[in-house]
Structure formats: C-alpha cells, structure tokens
Coordinates of C-alpha atoms and ligand atoms in Angstrom, one line a residue:
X1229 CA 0.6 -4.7 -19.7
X1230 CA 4.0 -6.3 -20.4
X1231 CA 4.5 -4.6 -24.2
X1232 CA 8.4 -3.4 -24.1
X1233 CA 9.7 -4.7 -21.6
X1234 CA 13.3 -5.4 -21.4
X1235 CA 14.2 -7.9 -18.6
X1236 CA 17.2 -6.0 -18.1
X1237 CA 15.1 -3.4 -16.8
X1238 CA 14.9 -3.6 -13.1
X1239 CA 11.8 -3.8 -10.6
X1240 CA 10.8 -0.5 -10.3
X1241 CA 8.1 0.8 -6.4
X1242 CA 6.8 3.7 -6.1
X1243 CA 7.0 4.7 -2.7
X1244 CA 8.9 4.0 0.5
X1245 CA 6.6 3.9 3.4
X1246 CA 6.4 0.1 5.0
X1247 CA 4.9 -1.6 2.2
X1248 CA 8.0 -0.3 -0.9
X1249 CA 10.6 -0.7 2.0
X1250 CA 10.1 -4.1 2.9
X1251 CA 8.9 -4.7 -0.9
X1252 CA 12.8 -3.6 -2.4
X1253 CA 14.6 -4.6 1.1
X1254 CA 13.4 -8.6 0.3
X1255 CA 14.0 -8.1 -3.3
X1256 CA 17.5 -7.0 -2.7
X1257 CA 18.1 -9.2 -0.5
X1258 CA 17.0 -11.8 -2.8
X1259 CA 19.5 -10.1 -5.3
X1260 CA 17.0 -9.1 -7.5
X1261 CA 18.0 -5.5 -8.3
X1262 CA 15.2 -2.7 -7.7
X1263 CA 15.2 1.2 -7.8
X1264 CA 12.5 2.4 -5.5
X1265 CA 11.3 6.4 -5.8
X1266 CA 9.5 8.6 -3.4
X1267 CA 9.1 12.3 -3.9
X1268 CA 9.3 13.1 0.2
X1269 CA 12.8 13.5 1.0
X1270 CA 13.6 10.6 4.4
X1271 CA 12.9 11.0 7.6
X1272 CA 9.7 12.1 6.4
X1273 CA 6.1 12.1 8.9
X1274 CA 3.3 10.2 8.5
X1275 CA -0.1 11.0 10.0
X1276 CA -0.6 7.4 11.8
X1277 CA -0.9 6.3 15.7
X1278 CA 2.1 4.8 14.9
X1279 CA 0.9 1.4 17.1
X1280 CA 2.1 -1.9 16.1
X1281 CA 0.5 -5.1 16.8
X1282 CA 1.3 -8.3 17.9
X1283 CA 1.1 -9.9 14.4
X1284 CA 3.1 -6.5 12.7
X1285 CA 5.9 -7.2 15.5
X1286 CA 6.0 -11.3 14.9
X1287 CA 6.6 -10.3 10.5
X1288 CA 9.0 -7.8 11.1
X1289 CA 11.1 -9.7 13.6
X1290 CA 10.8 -13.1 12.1
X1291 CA 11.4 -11.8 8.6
X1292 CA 14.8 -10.4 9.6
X1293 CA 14.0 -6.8 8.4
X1294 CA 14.2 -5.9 12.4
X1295 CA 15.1 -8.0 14.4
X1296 CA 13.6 -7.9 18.2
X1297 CA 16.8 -5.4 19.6
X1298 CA 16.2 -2.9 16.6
X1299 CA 12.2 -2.9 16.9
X1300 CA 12.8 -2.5 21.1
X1301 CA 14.7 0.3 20.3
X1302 CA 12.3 1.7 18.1
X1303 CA 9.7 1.2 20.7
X1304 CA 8.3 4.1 22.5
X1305 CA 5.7 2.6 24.7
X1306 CA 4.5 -1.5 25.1
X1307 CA 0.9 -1.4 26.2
X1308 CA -0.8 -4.4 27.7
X1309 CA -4.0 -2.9 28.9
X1310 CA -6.7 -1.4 26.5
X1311 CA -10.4 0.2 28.4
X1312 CA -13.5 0.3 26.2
X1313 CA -15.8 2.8 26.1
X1314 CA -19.0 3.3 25.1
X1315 CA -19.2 7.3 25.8
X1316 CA -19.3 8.1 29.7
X1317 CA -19.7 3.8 30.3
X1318 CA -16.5 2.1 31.1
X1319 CA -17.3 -1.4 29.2
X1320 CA -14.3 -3.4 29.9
X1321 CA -10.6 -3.2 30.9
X1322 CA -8.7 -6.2 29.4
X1323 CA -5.0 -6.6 30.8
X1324 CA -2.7 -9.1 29.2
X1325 CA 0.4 -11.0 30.6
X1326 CA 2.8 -9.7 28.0
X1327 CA 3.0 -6.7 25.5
X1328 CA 0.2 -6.6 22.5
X1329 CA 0.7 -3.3 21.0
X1330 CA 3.9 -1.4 20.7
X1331 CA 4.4 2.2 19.6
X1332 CA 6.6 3.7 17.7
X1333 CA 7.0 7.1 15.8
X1334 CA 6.6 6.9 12.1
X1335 CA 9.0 9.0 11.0
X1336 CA 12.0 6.9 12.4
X1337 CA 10.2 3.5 12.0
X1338 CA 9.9 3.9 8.0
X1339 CA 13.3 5.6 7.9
X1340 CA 14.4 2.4 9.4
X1341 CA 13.1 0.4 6.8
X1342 CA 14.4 2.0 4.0
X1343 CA 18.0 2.1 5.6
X1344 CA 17.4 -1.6 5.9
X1345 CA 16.6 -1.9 2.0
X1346 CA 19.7 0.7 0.8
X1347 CA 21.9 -2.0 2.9
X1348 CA 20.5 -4.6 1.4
X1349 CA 21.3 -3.4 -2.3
X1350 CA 18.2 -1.5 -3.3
X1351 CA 19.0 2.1 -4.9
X1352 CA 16.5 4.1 -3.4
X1353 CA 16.0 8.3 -5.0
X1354 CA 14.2 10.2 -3.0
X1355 CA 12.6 13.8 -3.5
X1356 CA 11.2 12.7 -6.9
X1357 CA 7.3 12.7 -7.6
X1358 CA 5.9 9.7 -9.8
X1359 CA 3.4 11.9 -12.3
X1360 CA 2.9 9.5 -14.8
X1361 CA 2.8 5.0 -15.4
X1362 CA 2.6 3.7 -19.0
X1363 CA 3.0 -0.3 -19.8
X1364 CA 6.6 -0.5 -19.4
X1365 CA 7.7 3.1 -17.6
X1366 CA 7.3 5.6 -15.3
X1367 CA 7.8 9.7 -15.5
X1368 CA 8.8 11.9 -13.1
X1369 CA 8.0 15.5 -12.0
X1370 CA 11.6 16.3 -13.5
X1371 CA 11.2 14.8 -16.6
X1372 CA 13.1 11.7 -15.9
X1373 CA 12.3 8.2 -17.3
X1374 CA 12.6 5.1 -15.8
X1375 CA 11.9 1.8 -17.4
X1376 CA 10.8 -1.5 -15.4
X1377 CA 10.5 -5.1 -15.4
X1378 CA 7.7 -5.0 -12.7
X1379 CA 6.0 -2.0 -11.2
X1380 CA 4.8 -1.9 -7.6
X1381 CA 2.6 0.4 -6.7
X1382 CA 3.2 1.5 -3.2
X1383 CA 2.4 4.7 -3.2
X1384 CA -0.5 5.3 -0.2
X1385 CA -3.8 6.6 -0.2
X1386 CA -4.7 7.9 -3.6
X1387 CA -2.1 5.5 -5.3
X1388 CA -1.2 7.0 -8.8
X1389 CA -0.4 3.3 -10.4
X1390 CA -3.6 2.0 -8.8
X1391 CA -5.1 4.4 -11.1
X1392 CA -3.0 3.2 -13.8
X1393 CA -4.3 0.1 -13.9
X1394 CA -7.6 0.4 -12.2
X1395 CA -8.6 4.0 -14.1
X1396 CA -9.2 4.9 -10.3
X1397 CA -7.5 6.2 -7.8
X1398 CA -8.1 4.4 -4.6
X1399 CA -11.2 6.3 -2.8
X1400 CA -13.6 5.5 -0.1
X1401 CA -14.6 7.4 2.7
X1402 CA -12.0 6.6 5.2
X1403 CA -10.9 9.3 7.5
X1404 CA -8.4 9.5 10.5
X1405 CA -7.5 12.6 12.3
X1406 CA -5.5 13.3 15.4
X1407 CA -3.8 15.4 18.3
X1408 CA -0.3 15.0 19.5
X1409 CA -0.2 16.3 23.5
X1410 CA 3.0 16.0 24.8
X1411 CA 2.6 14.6 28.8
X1412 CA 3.7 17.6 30.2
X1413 CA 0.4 19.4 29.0
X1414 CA -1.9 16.8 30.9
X1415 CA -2.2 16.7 34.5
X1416 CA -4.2 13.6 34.1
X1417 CA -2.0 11.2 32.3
X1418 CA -3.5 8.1 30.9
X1419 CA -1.1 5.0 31.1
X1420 CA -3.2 2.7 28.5
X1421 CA -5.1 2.6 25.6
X1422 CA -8.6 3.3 25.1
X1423 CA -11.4 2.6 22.5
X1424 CA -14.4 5.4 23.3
X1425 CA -16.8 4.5 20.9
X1426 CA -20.1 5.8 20.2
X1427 CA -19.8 9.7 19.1
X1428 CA -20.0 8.9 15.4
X1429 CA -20.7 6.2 13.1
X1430 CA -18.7 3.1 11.8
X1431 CA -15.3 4.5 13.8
X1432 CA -14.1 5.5 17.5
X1433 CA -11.6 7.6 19.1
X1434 CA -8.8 6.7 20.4
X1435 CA -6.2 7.6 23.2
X1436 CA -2.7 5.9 22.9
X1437 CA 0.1 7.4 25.5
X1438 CA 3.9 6.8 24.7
X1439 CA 6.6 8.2 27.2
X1440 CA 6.2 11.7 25.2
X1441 CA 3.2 12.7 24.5
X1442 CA -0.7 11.5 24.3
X1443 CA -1.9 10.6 20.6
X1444 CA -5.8 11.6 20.6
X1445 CA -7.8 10.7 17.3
X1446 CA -10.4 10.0 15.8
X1447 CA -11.3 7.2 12.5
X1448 CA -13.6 6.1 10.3
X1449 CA -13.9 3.5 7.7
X1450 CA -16.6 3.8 5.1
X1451 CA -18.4 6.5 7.3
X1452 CA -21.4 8.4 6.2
X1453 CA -20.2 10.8 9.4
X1454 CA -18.7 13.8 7.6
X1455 CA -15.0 15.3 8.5
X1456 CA -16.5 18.4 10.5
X1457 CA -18.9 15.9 12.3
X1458 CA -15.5 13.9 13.2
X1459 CA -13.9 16.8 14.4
X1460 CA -16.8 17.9 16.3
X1461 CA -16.6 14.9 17.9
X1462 CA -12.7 14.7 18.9
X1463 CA -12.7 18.3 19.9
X1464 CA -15.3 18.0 22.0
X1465 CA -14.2 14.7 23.7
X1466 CA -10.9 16.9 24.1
X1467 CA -12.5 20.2 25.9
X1468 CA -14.2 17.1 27.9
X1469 CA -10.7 16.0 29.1
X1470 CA -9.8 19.3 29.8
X1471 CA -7.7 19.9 27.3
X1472 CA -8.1 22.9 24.5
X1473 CA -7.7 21.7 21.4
X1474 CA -6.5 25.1 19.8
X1475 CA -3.3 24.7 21.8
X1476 CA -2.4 21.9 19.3
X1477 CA -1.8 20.8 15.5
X1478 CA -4.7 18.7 14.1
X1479 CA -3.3 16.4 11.5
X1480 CA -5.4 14.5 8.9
X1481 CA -5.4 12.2 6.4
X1482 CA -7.5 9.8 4.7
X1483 CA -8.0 5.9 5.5
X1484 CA -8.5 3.6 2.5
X1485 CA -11.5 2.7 2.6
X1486 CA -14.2 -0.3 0.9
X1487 CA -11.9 -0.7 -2.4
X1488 CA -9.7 -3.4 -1.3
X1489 CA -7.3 -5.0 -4.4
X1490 CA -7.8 -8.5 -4.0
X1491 CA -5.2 -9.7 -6.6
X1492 CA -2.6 -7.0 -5.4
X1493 CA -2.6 -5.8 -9.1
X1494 CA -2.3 -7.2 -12.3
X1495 CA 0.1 -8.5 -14.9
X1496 CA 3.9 -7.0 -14.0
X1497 CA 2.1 -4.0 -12.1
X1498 CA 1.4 -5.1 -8.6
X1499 CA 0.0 -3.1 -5.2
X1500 CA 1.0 -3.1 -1.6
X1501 CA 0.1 -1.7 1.1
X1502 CA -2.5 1.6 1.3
X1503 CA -2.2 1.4 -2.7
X1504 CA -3.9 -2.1 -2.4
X1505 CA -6.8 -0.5 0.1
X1506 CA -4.9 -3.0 3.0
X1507 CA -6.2 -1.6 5.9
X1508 CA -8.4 -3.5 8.6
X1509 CA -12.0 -2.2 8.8
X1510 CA -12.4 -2.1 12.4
X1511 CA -8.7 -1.9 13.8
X1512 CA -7.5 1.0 11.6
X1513 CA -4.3 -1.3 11.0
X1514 CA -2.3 -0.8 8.2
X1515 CA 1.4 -0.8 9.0
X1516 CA 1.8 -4.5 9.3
X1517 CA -0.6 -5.2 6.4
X1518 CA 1.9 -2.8 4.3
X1519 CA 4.5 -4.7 5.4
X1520 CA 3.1 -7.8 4.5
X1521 CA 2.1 -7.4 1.6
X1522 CA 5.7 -5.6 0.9
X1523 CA 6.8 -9.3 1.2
X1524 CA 3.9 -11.3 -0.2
X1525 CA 4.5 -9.2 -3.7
X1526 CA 8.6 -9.2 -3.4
X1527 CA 8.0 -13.7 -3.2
X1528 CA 5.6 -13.5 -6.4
X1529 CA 8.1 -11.7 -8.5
X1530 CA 10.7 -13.9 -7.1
X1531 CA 8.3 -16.6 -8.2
X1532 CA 8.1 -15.2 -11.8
X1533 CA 4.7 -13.5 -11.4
X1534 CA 2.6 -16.7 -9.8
X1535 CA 0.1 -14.6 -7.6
X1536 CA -1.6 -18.2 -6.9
X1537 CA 1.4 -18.4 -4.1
X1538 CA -0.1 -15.3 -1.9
X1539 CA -3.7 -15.5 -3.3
X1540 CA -4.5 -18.6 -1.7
X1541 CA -2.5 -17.8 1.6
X1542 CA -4.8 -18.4 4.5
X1543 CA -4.8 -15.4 7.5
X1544 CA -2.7 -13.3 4.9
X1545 CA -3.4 -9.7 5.3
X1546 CA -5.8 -9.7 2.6
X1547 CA -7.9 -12.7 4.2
X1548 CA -8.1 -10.3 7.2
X1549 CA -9.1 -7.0 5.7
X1550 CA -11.8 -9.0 3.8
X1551 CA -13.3 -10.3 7.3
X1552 CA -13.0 -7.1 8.6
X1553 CA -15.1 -5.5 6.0
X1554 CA -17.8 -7.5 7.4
X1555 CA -17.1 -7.2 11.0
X1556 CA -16.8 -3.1 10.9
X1557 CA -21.0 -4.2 10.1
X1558 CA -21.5 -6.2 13.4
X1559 CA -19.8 -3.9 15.4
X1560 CA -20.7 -0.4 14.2
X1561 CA -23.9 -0.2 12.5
X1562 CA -26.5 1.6 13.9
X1563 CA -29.0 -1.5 14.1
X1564 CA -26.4 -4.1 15.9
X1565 CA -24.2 -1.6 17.7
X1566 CA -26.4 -1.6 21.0
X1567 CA -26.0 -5.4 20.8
X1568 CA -22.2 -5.1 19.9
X1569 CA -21.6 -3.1 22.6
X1570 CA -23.6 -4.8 25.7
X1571 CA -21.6 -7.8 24.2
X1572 CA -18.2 -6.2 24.8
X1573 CA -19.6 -5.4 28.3
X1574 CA -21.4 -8.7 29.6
X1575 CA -19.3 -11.5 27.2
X1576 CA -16.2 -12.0 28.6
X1577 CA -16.0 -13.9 25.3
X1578 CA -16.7 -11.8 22.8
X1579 CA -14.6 -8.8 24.5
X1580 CA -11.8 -11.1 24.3
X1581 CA -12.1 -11.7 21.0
X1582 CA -12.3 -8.0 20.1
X1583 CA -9.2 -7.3 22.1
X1584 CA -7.1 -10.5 20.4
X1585 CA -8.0 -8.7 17.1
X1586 CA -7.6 -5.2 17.7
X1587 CA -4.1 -6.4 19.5
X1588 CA -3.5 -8.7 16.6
X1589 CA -3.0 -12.0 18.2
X1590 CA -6.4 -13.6 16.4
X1591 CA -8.1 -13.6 13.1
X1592 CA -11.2 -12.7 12.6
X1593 CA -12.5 -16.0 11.7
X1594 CA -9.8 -17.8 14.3
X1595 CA -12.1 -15.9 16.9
X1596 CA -15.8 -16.6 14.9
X1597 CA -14.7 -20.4 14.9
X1598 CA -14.1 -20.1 18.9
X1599 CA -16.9 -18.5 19.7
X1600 CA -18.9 -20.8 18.0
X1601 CA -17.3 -24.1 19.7
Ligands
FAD1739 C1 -4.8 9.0 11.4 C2 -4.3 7.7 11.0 C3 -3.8 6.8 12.1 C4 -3.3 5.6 11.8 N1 -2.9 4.8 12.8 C5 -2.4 3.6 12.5 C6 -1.8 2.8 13.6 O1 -1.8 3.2 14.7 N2 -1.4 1.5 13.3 C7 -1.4 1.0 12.0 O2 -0.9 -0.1 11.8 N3 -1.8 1.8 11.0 C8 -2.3 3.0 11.2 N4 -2.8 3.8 10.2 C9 -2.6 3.3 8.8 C10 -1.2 3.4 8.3 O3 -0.7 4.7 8.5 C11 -1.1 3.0 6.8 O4 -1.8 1.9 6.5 C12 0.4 2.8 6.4 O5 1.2 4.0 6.5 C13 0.5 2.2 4.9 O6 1.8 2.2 4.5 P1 2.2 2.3 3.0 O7 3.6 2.0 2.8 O8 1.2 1.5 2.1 O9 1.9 3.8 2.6 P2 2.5 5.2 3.1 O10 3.1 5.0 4.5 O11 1.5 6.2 2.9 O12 3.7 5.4 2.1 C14 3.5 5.8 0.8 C15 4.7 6.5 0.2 O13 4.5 6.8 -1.2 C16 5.0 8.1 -1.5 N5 4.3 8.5 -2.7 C17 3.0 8.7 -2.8 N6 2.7 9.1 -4.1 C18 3.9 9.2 -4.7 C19 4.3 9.6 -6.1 N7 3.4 10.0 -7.0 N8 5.6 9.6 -6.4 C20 6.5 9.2 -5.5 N9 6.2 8.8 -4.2 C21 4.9 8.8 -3.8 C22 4.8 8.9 -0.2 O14 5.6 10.0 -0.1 C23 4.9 7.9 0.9 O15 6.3 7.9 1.4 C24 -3.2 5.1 10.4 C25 -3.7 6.0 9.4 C26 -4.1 7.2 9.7 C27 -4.6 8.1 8.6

C-alpha cells in the first residue's frame, strides 16, 4: 500500500461530513498539512435526525472543534424526556435533570465543521467527485490527480476507498427514512422524543420535535423488513397521527449496516466514520462516532501510523458499535423482543439503561456490568 509515496505529499480525506472535518480540522491544527475533497458543494443536506447525544456533545466541546457557545448556538431543540412505545402501549416516560440529546440541523452543523478545519489550515475543494484510489493517489471526475502521504476514507455510506482496500463497498441492509413536518402543520405538537417500536423488525420509528418542524422516521439495521414494508409502516403510523404523508418529502438513505472496520483501515489508507460501518446498532448514532473516529485516525497519523493507540482504546466508538451489534439481538429479535419489551416496561433498571445508551451517557457494557451488580 505505501509503493510511491513521497512524504512531501500531504494527507489526503475524502469527504467532509463529521468524520473528514474533524479528521483535517485536528490534523491542521496539529500542523500537519491536509487537502480534503468532497464532490457536494458546502452547505450541503444530509438525510439524518440530526440528534446529538450526550457523549457526541462532551467530544465536540472538550476537543475544542465547538466549544459549548458555538454547539448552543447550533442547537435547535435540548430534549430531556424520551416515551417508549411498543405500538398503541405507552411503556415508559423517562425524564432527566439536564439535557441528553440535542438537535441540530445537518446542513449548518457539518458546514460548521469544515469552516472550523479551513481556519485551522486545511485546504478543503469542494464540488469534486473521488472516482478512483490507487496505492499512492486519487482521481477525480475532472481528470485531476492528487497524490498522498495517507488516505482517509471518509466518504459515507458506500465509501469508494473502503472499496479500495476492502474490494467492497460498504453494504448491509441498513435503512433510515424520514418526514420533515414543520409545527405549523400539526395541531397536536409533541414536545419530546419517542421510540414506537414494534411495526417492523430489528428498527423503530421515531418522532424528534425541534422549534421548526417534527422529524418522523423510520430505521433499520440489518433488517430482513424490506424498504416498502418500512414505508408502509411510517406512512401508516403517519395517517394514524393524522397527518397525510403526501403533503410532504420522504427522504432516504441507507444506514451502514453489519460490516463494521475494526482496524479503521489499513496501511496509510485509513476509514472514519459511515466509511468504517461506525454506526450504533440499536441507537442509529453515527454523528459522534464520525467525529470520533475523525480524531482517533488524525492521533494515529500524528503517531506515525501506530493504530495500537486507538485499537486498544476502551469505550471508543468502535468498542460501542461492536456491543451494539449484539444488543440490536436482545432487543429486537423476534424470539427476545416480548421479553425486551415487558423489560423496558416493568424494570425500572433495564429502561434506564436503554435510555443512558440511546441518550449516550452509558456504554453498553458500563450498563451490563450494573445490571449485573
Ligand atoms: C435517516 C437517518 C437518520 C439518522 N439520524 C441520526 C441521528 O439522529 N443522529 C446521529 O448521530 N446519526 C444519525 N444518522 C447517521 C449519521 O447521519 C451518519 O452516521 C453520519 O452522517 C456519518 O458521517 P460521515 O462524515 O461518516 O459521513 P457523511 O456525513 O455521509 O459524509 C460523507 C461525505 O463524503 C462525500 N463523498 C462521498 N463520496 C464521495 C466521493 N466519491 N468523492 C468526494 N466526496 C464524496 C459526501 O458528499 C459527504 O459530504 C442517521 C442516518 C440516517 C440515514
């Protein structure tokens, strides 16, 4: 993997969603120089709930990329409360004494981050798609050329330099799909989250409120429930709210899904982010993992390429999407689901320990080891 490369030739990312702008913004700021390239032109959207947990909000403040003022301002709603559902049964209502998950829209949130990184010292060109990764290069749609030291790989869902070194693009069977009602369509206006599950398997819908609008959706993680069986399901929890769902957009896009990149890549070529399959099985988180891992990759190549300094990292990201691959079994599959869910009703517990992980404040195996005491 590391035939021709010049070490004058800078780190080279491949995207600028969370993971490529925290990735280049601690580089930079480390003064190692970097050149990061996505081919959407900034602000750009991103089909995502846009919620933030407590553990995304503690690595963006306490790394310095945004401080507390800057994520506030970013912040569109702090929620405390979340309801769980199982269909028409209200299981539980958990409120907190201070905020666990914060939203904020993804289109200024990642434009944010990549100001933060162009500050910093990172060149950033935009508007340019990666279309193909040798050892020591990438190409562009345009025909340009550019030469790296290291390559990240933080290009989302369906990562192209994943592929490169994998022979695979990053697949599964994640899906996530959602509505966008602004307030003033909804007489009834819910003020806090809620989890519904039971209308398909291994995923929920969700309903998160901000001061503008209602986000209704729907995901799955390594479901065998297809897309129209998903959309079934969220239109007709919709129509059940009273709401028609032809008024409105539906915007999709996939979830990684089962193929998680334990060693965030190999050689010079590392992965962050979606790219590395970093999302949590049974919250659907991925911005703070993105972010993360942004950072754990930027220290390794500050390091000189020791991945043993993330790898044995304990509660790291990749720790928690590996535990979470095993929970998504406890909690959705069809032969311990009725027990999963009478648990979240009668184990004040267990609920709580499904609430401190959805909201981010426990591990997976923080909470096991409780629960067991
Ligand atoms: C419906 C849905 C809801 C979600 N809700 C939440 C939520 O509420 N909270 C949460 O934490 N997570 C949520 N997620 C997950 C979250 O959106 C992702 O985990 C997160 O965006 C990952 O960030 P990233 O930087 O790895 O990738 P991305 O944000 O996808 O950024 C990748 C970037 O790479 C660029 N790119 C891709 N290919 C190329 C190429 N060939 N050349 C150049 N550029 C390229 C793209 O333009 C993009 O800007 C949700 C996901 C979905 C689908």
């Amino acid at each position: 993997m590391i035939n021709n490369v010049k070490s004058k030739d800078p780190t080279l990312i491949v995207g600028g969603g969370p993971a490529g702008a925290s990735c280049a913004w601690k580089l930079a700021s480390a003064g190692i120089p970097c050149i990061l390239i996505d081919k959407a032109v900034f602000p750009r959207d991103k089909v995502c709930g846009g919620a933030l947990s407590t553990r995304a909000a503690e690595i963006l403040t306490s790394s310095g990329i945004l401080p507390v003022k800057e994520l506030e301002a970013l912040t569109l709603a702090e929620h405390r409360t979340m309801s769980l559902w199982y269909r028409d049964e209200l299981l539980r209502t958990f409120t907190s004494q201070s905020t666990r998950v914060r939203i904020i829209s993804r289109r200024k949130f990642d434009n944010t981050l990549l100001d933060k990184a162009v500050i910093a010292g990172a060149s950033i060109i935009t508007g340019e798609v990666v279309v193909a990764v040798d050892s020591s290069s990438v190409t562009t749609s345009t025909g340009k050329r550019f030469f790296f030291s290291n390559l990240i790989g933080a290009d989302g869902y369906g990562s192209l330099v994943r592929k490169y070194i994998s022979g695979r693009r990053g697949r599964g069977t994640g899906l996530g799909l959602e509505y966008f009602i602004p307030l003033s369509d909804l007489n009834d206006k819910p003020e806090d989250i809620q989890i519904h599950f039971g209308y398909f398997p291994y995923g929920y819908i969700w309903v998160i409120p901000d001061c503008e609008k209602v986000n209704i959706g729907a995901g799955a993680v390594g479901s065998p429930a297809s897309p129209s069986d998903m959309t079934g399901a969220l239109n007709g929890f919709l129509e059940a709210m009273g709401i028609s769902c032809d008024k409105y957009q539906l915007h999709v896009a996939p979830i990684p899904s089962r193929e998680l990149e334990r060693n965030l890549g190999k050689g010079n070529i590392y992965l962050a982010g979606d790219a590395a399959g970093l999302v949590d099985h049974v919250s659907r988180e991925g911005i703070g993992h993105a972010v993360e891992s942004g950072f754990m990759v930027a220290d390794c190549i500050r390091s000189g390429g020791d991945r043993g300094i993330f790898l044995n990292r304990k509660n790291c990201c990749i720790s928690i999407v590996r535990q979470s691959m095993f929970y998504r079994h406890l909690i959705f599959s069809p032969f311990t689901r009725r027990i999963a869910m009478m648990g979240l009703r009668d184990n004040e517990e267990y609920a709580q320990g499904y609430w401190n992980i959805i909201s981010g404040v426990e591990s997976y195996s923080e909470m096991f080891r409780r629960l067991l005491q």
